[in-house]
């Protein structure tokens, strides 16, 4: 399966989605942005000097908090919100980049980089124009340094097809966005894994 095949499947899914719905929620876009901004601004106080989001109840950096913060804040910055927090976004992005850099060098950082891939790519996709040239250069360098087949533990390099579930799809989303941004080369990772998941959906998704 090639990216062209995947695009055709996505085009068909979009066509069906337009025909079937979705039903409007009745809440305007600004309402969602307002709610998201309140949450992100509250979490901003949890970021430590090293860019880790420290869970105030647990007292440490739980598995996904930093990634979630990066994705949420990146999306808001891209929407013209939280522009006063760009410095904080850069700090937390550097935290995620450090995870990827260390894992690419052979260290087990003990966190699911599949999830962080999706959130990091989403932040760069939306907020890239607001980030410093130095950070964007670092992002480009780190993104070009890893082998996706080795980096992601929830992949066919380590697991049987029956063992791949939603965590793997996070990596596919991240890798696809990185490639669209020109930050990752086409290594066939997405194309190899998408067919595993397609067999789990009926015609209604």
PDB file of C-alpha atoms in Angstrom:
ATOM      1  CA  UNK A   1       0.000   0.000   0.000  1.00  0.00           C
ATOM      2  CA  UNK A   2       1.343   3.403  -1.015  1.00  0.00           C
ATOM      3  CA  UNK A   3       0.590   6.884   0.268  1.00  0.00           C
ATOM      4  CA  UNK A   4      -1.512   7.357  -2.880  1.00  0.00           C
ATOM      5  CA  UNK A   5      -3.646   4.365  -1.850  1.00  0.00           C
ATOM      6  CA  UNK A   6      -3.996   5.772   1.665  1.00  0.00           C
ATOM      7  CA  UNK A   7      -5.008   9.189   0.298  1.00  0.00           C
ATOM      8  CA  UNK A   8      -7.710   7.546  -1.824  1.00  0.00           C
ATOM      9  CA  UNK A   9      -9.072   5.783   1.266  1.00  0.00           C
ATOM     10  CA  UNK A  10      -9.026   9.057   3.213  1.00  0.00           C
ATOM     11  CA  UNK A  11     -10.768  10.891   0.371  1.00  0.00           C
ATOM     12  CA  UNK A  12     -13.516   8.271   0.362  1.00  0.00           C
ATOM     13  CA  UNK A  13     -13.833   8.509   4.156  1.00  0.00           C
ATOM     14  CA  UNK A  14     -14.177  12.300   3.921  1.00  0.00           C
ATOM     15  CA  UNK A  15     -16.829  11.939   1.217  1.00  0.00           C
ATOM     16  CA  UNK A  16     -18.863   9.586   3.411  1.00  0.00           C
ATOM     17  CA  UNK A  17     -18.356  11.831   6.435  1.00  0.00           C
ATOM     18  CA  UNK A  18     -19.768  14.826   4.560  1.00  0.00           C
ATOM     19  CA  UNK A  19     -22.767  12.746   3.529  1.00  0.00           C
ATOM     20  CA  UNK A  20     -23.448  11.235   6.972  1.00  0.00           C
ATOM     21  CA  UNK A  21     -22.709  14.176   9.238  1.00  0.00           C
ATOM     22  CA  UNK A  22     -21.395  15.010  11.734  1.00  0.00           C
ATOM     23  CA  UNK A  23     -24.167  16.692  13.639  1.00  0.00           C
ATOM     24  CA  UNK A  24     -23.323  20.242  14.745  1.00  0.00           C
ATOM     25  CA  UNK A  25     -22.690  20.454  18.475  1.00  0.00           C
ATOM     26  CA  UNK A  26     -24.269  23.889  18.727  1.00  0.00           C
ATOM     27  CA  UNK A  27     -21.085  25.212  20.346  1.00  0.00           C
ATOM     28  CA  UNK A  28     -19.115  27.660  18.167  1.00  0.00           C
ATOM     29  CA  UNK A  29     -15.387  27.154  17.577  1.00  0.00           C
ATOM     30  CA  UNK A  30     -14.561  30.009  19.935  1.00  0.00           C
ATOM     31  CA  UNK A  31     -16.322  28.148  22.723  1.00  0.00           C
ATOM     32  CA  UNK A  32     -14.020  25.166  22.345  1.00  0.00           C
ATOM     33  CA  UNK A  33     -10.967  27.412  22.148  1.00  0.00           C
ATOM     34  CA  UNK A  34     -12.034  29.249  25.305  1.00  0.00           C
ATOM     35  CA  UNK A  35     -12.386  25.984  27.220  1.00  0.00           C
ATOM     36  CA  UNK A  36      -9.070  24.647  25.943  1.00  0.00           C
ATOM     37  CA  UNK A  37      -7.276  27.877  26.792  1.00  0.00           C
ATOM     38  CA  UNK A  38      -8.522  27.803  30.384  1.00  0.00           C
ATOM     39  CA  UNK A  39      -7.210  24.264  30.829  1.00  0.00           C
ATOM     40  CA  UNK A  40      -3.837  24.989  29.226  1.00  0.00           C
ATOM     41  CA  UNK A  41      -3.296  28.165  31.242  1.00  0.00           C
ATOM     42  CA  UNK A  42      -3.980  26.245  34.436  1.00  0.00           C
ATOM     43  CA  UNK A  43      -1.506  23.529  33.424  1.00  0.00           C
ATOM     44  CA  UNK A  44       1.113  26.138  32.493  1.00  0.00           C
ATOM     45  CA  UNK A  45       1.904  26.570  36.179  1.00  0.00           C
ATOM     46  CA  UNK A  46       2.864  22.882  36.367  1.00  0.00           C
ATOM     47  CA  UNK A  47       5.791  23.206  33.926  1.00  0.00           C
ATOM     48  CA  UNK A  48       9.174  23.015  35.640  1.00  0.00           C
ATOM     49  CA  UNK A  49      12.451  24.605  34.534  1.00  0.00           C
ATOM     50  CA  UNK A  50      13.346  21.547  32.467  1.00  0.00           C
ATOM     51  CA  UNK A  51      10.118  21.660  30.476  1.00  0.00           C
ATOM     52  CA  UNK A  52       8.443  18.748  32.243  1.00  0.00           C
ATOM     53  CA  UNK A  53       4.770  19.025  33.151  1.00  0.00           C
ATOM     54  CA  UNK A  54       4.723  17.841  36.757  1.00  0.00           C
ATOM     55  CA  UNK A  55       1.408  16.406  37.889  1.00  0.00           C
ATOM     56  CA  UNK A  56       0.514  18.402  41.047  1.00  0.00           C
ATOM     57  CA  UNK A  57      -1.237  15.432  42.633  1.00  0.00           C
ATOM     58  CA  UNK A  58       1.400  12.803  41.861  1.00  0.00           C
ATOM     59  CA  UNK A  59       4.340  15.140  42.273  1.00  0.00           C
ATOM     60  CA  UNK A  60       6.142  13.855  39.180  1.00  0.00           C
ATOM     61  CA  UNK A  61       5.996  13.852  35.398  1.00  0.00           C
ATOM     62  CA  UNK A  62       3.451  11.217  34.461  1.00  0.00           C
ATOM     63  CA  UNK A  63       3.729   9.415  31.139  1.00  0.00           C
ATOM     64  CA  UNK A  64       1.758  11.673  28.821  1.00  0.00           C
ATOM     65  CA  UNK A  65       1.240  15.048  30.519  1.00  0.00           C
ATOM     66  CA  UNK A  66       4.094  16.890  28.802  1.00  0.00           C
ATOM     67  CA  UNK A  67       3.086  15.588  25.387  1.00  0.00           C
ATOM     68  CA  UNK A  68      -0.551  16.526  25.916  1.00  0.00           C
ATOM     69  CA  UNK A  69       0.473  20.013  26.994  1.00  0.00           C
ATOM     70  CA  UNK A  70       2.697  20.488  23.933  1.00  0.00           C
ATOM     71  CA  UNK A  71      -0.078  19.414  21.564  1.00  0.00           C
ATOM     72  CA  UNK A  72      -2.761  21.485  23.254  1.00  0.00           C
ATOM     73  CA  UNK A  73      -0.679  24.650  23.570  1.00  0.00           C
ATOM     74  CA  UNK A  74       0.682  24.272  20.038  1.00  0.00           C
ATOM     75  CA  UNK A  75      -2.837  24.046  18.674  1.00  0.00           C
ATOM     76  CA  UNK A  76      -3.924  27.113  20.606  1.00  0.00           C
ATOM     77  CA  UNK A  77      -0.919  29.155  19.470  1.00  0.00           C
ATOM     78  CA  UNK A  78      -1.767  28.184  15.900  1.00  0.00           C
ATOM     79  CA  UNK A  79      -5.286  29.514  16.519  1.00  0.00           C
ATOM     80  CA  UNK A  80      -3.878  32.839  17.715  1.00  0.00           C
ATOM     81  CA  UNK A  81      -4.360  32.056  21.415  1.00  0.00           C
ATOM     82  CA  UNK A  82      -1.829  31.896  24.284  1.00  0.00           C
ATOM     83  CA  UNK A  83       0.800  33.811  22.328  1.00  0.00           C
ATOM     84  CA  UNK A  84       2.267  34.927  25.644  1.00  0.00           C
ATOM     85  CA  UNK A  85       3.081  31.263  26.352  1.00  0.00           C
ATOM     86  CA  UNK A  86       5.239  30.615  23.272  1.00  0.00           C
ATOM     87  CA  UNK A  87       8.350  30.560  25.461  1.00  0.00           C
ATOM     88  CA  UNK A  88       6.754  27.858  27.586  1.00  0.00           C
ATOM     89  CA  UNK A  89       5.793  25.938  24.457  1.00  0.00           C
ATOM     90  CA  UNK A  90       9.403  26.029  23.295  1.00  0.00           C
ATOM     91  CA  UNK A  91      10.614  24.772  26.666  1.00  0.00           C
ATOM     92  CA  UNK A  92       8.230  21.813  26.665  1.00  0.00           C
ATOM     93  CA  UNK A  93       8.990  21.008  23.013  1.00  0.00           C
ATOM     94  CA  UNK A  94      12.662  20.821  23.938  1.00  0.00           C
ATOM     95  CA  UNK A  95      11.706  18.333  26.645  1.00  0.00           C
ATOM     96  CA  UNK A  96      10.055  16.082  24.052  1.00  0.00           C
ATOM     97  CA  UNK A  97      12.961  16.509  21.643  1.00  0.00           C
ATOM     98  CA  UNK A  98      15.284  15.309  24.388  1.00  0.00           C
ATOM     99  CA  UNK A  99      13.221  12.121  24.724  1.00  0.00           C
ATOM    100  CA  UNK A 100      13.521  11.460  20.988  1.00  0.00           C
ATOM    101  CA  UNK A 101      17.219  12.357  20.862  1.00  0.00           C
ATOM    102  CA  UNK A 102      18.092  10.016  23.741  1.00  0.00           C
ATOM    103  CA  UNK A 103      15.976   7.150  22.413  1.00  0.00           C
ATOM    104  CA  UNK A 104      17.527   7.533  18.952  1.00  0.00           C
ATOM    105  CA  UNK A 105      20.936   7.152  20.594  1.00  0.00           C
ATOM    106  CA  UNK A 106      19.903   3.848  22.172  1.00  0.00           C
ATOM    107  CA  UNK A 107      18.642   4.906  25.596  1.00  0.00           C
ATOM    108  CA  UNK A 108      15.286   3.638  26.852  1.00  0.00           C
ATOM    109  CA  UNK A 109      13.571   6.798  28.101  1.00  0.00           C
ATOM    110  CA  UNK A 110      10.663   4.793  29.509  1.00  0.00           C
ATOM    111  CA  UNK A 111       7.819   6.586  27.777  1.00  0.00           C
ATOM    112  CA  UNK A 112       5.657   5.887  24.730  1.00  0.00           C
ATOM    113  CA  UNK A 113       7.212   8.024  22.015  1.00  0.00           C
ATOM    114  CA  UNK A 114       4.334   7.067  19.724  1.00  0.00           C
ATOM    115  CA  UNK A 115       2.070   9.378  21.701  1.00  0.00           C
ATOM    116  CA  UNK A 116       4.649  12.158  21.929  1.00  0.00           C
ATOM    117  CA  UNK A 117       5.223  11.923  18.172  1.00  0.00           C
ATOM    118  CA  UNK A 118       1.614  12.828  17.445  1.00  0.00           C
ATOM    119  CA  UNK A 119       1.568  15.719  19.932  1.00  0.00           C
ATOM    120  CA  UNK A 120       4.942  17.118  18.863  1.00  0.00           C
ATOM    121  CA  UNK A 121       4.036  16.980  15.184  1.00  0.00           C
ATOM    122  CA  UNK A 122       0.661  18.629  15.868  1.00  0.00           C
ATOM    123  CA  UNK A 123       2.361  21.467  17.749  1.00  0.00           C
ATOM    124  CA  UNK A 124       4.913  22.045  14.982  1.00  0.00           C
ATOM    125  CA  UNK A 125       2.185  21.851  12.346  1.00  0.00           C
ATOM    126  CA  UNK A 126       0.123  24.549  14.050  1.00  0.00           C
ATOM    127  CA  UNK A 127       2.643  26.741  15.847  1.00  0.00           C
ATOM    128  CA  UNK A 128       5.782  26.300  13.742  1.00  0.00           C
ATOM    129  CA  UNK A 129       5.729  29.889  12.465  1.00  0.00           C
ATOM    130  CA  UNK A 130       5.721  31.209  16.039  1.00  0.00           C
ATOM    131  CA  UNK A 131       8.788  29.228  17.139  1.00  0.00           C
ATOM    132  CA  UNK A 132      12.371  30.482  17.128  1.00  0.00           C
ATOM    133  CA  UNK A 133      14.617  29.603  14.183  1.00  0.00           C
ATOM    134  CA  UNK A 134      16.990  27.904  16.616  1.00  0.00           C
ATOM    135  CA  UNK A 135      14.280  25.567  17.899  1.00  0.00           C
ATOM    136  CA  UNK A 136      12.958  24.804  14.418  1.00  0.00           C
ATOM    137  CA  UNK A 137      16.519  23.908  13.389  1.00  0.00           C
ATOM    138  CA  UNK A 138      16.792  21.610  16.413  1.00  0.00           C
ATOM    139  CA  UNK A 139      13.455  20.003  15.556  1.00  0.00           C
ATOM    140  CA  UNK A 140      14.680  19.368  12.013  1.00  0.00           C
ATOM    141  CA  UNK A 141      17.927  17.847  13.277  1.00  0.00           C
ATOM    142  CA  UNK A 142      16.299  15.542  15.828  1.00  0.00           C
ATOM    143  CA  UNK A 143      13.483  14.456  13.508  1.00  0.00           C
ATOM    144  CA  UNK A 144      16.001  13.367  10.874  1.00  0.00           C
ATOM    145  CA  UNK A 145      18.010  11.351  13.409  1.00  0.00           C
ATOM    146  CA  UNK A 146      15.719   8.457  14.261  1.00  0.00           C
ATOM    147  CA  UNK A 147      14.813   5.170  12.631  1.00  0.00           C
ATOM    148  CA  UNK A 148      11.045   4.828  13.074  1.00  0.00           C
ATOM    149  CA  UNK A 149      11.222   1.038  12.904  1.00  0.00           C
ATOM    150  CA  UNK A 150      13.559   0.973  15.894  1.00  0.00           C
ATOM    151  CA  UNK A 151      12.280   3.992  17.807  1.00  0.00           C
ATOM    152  CA  UNK A 152       8.643   2.977  18.199  1.00  0.00           C
ATOM    153  CA  UNK A 153       8.189  -0.127  20.353  1.00  0.00           C
ATOM    154  CA  UNK A 154       4.526  -0.488  19.368  1.00  0.00           C
ATOM    155  CA  UNK A 155       5.343  -1.382  15.780  1.00  0.00           C
ATOM    156  CA  UNK A 156       5.747  -4.423  13.550  1.00  0.00           C
ATOM    157  CA  UNK A 157       9.458  -4.411  14.350  1.00  0.00           C
ATOM    158  CA  UNK A 158       8.610  -5.558  17.877  1.00  0.00           C
ATOM    159  CA  UNK A 159       5.032  -6.876  17.814  1.00  0.00           C
ATOM    160  CA  UNK A 160       2.712  -9.121  15.845  1.00  0.00           C
ATOM    161  CA  UNK A 161      -0.039  -7.387  13.831  1.00  0.00           C
ATOM    162  CA  UNK A 162      -2.663  -8.597  16.319  1.00  0.00           C
ATOM    163  CA  UNK A 163      -0.816  -6.748  19.091  1.00  0.00           C
ATOM    164  CA  UNK A 164      -0.907  -3.342  17.395  1.00  0.00           C
ATOM    165  CA  UNK A 165      -3.663  -1.047  18.586  1.00  0.00           C
ATOM    166  CA  UNK A 166      -4.227   2.669  19.186  1.00  0.00           C
ATOM    167  CA  UNK A 167      -0.712   3.466  20.437  1.00  0.00           C
ATOM    168  CA  UNK A 168       0.672   2.549  17.020  1.00  0.00           C
ATOM    169  CA  UNK A 169      -1.812   4.881  15.297  1.00  0.00           C
ATOM    170  CA  UNK A 170      -0.361   7.794  17.278  1.00  0.00           C
ATOM    171  CA  UNK A 171       3.026   7.108  15.669  1.00  0.00           C
ATOM    172  CA  UNK A 172       1.422   6.899  12.224  1.00  0.00           C
ATOM    173  CA  UNK A 173      -0.241  10.290  12.723  1.00  0.00           C
ATOM    174  CA  UNK A 174       2.999  11.829  13.948  1.00  0.00           C
ATOM    175  CA  UNK A 175       5.142  10.368  11.184  1.00  0.00           C
ATOM    176  CA  UNK A 176       2.638  11.409   8.499  1.00  0.00           C
ATOM    177  CA  UNK A 177       2.605  14.999   9.780  1.00  0.00           C
ATOM    178  CA  UNK A 178       6.397  15.114  10.077  1.00  0.00           C
ATOM    179  CA  UNK A 179       6.674  13.933   6.476  1.00  0.00           C
ATOM    180  CA  UNK A 180       4.127  16.502   5.278  1.00  0.00           C
ATOM    181  CA  UNK A 181       6.207  19.174   7.030  1.00  0.00           C
ATOM    182  CA  UNK A 182       9.374  17.946   5.318  1.00  0.00           C
ATOM    183  CA  UNK A 183      10.929  16.914   8.636  1.00  0.00           C
ATOM    184  CA  UNK A 184      10.999  13.158   7.983  1.00  0.00           C
ATOM    185  CA  UNK A 185      11.841  11.160   4.861  1.00  0.00           C
ATOM    186  CA  UNK A 186       9.517   8.578   3.339  1.00  0.00           C
ATOM    187  CA  UNK A 187      10.697   5.322   4.929  1.00  0.00           C
ATOM    188  CA  UNK A 188       7.540   3.307   4.327  1.00  0.00           C
ATOM    189  CA  UNK A 189       6.663   3.165   8.028  1.00  0.00           C
ATOM    190  CA  UNK A 190       3.176   4.609   7.611  1.00  0.00           C
ATOM    191  CA  UNK A 191       2.393   2.544   4.520  1.00  0.00           C
ATOM    192  CA  UNK A 192       3.482  -0.674   6.201  1.00  0.00           C
ATOM    193  CA  UNK A 193       1.330  -0.175   9.294  1.00  0.00           C
ATOM    194  CA  UNK A 194      -1.883   1.397   7.977  1.00  0.00           C
ATOM    195  CA  UNK A 195      -3.152  -1.864   6.376  1.00  0.00           C
ATOM    196  CA  UNK A 196      -2.968  -3.580   9.775  1.00  0.00           C
ATOM    197  CA  UNK A 197      -5.537  -1.136  11.148  1.00  0.00           C
ATOM    198  CA  UNK A 198      -7.777  -0.857   8.094  1.00  0.00           C
ATOM    199  CA  UNK A 199      -8.968  -4.425   8.526  1.00  0.00           C
ATOM    200  CA  UNK A 200     -10.503  -3.512  11.880  1.00  0.00           C
ATOM    201  CA  UNK A 201     -13.063  -1.056  10.501  1.00  0.00           C
ATOM    202  CA  UNK A 202     -16.345  -1.645   8.765  1.00  0.00           C
ATOM    203  CA  UNK A 203     -17.654   0.605   5.992  1.00  0.00           C
ATOM    204  CA  UNK A 204     -19.016   3.049   8.570  1.00  0.00           C
ATOM    205  CA  UNK A 205     -15.684   3.405  10.312  1.00  0.00           C
TER     206      UNK A 205
END
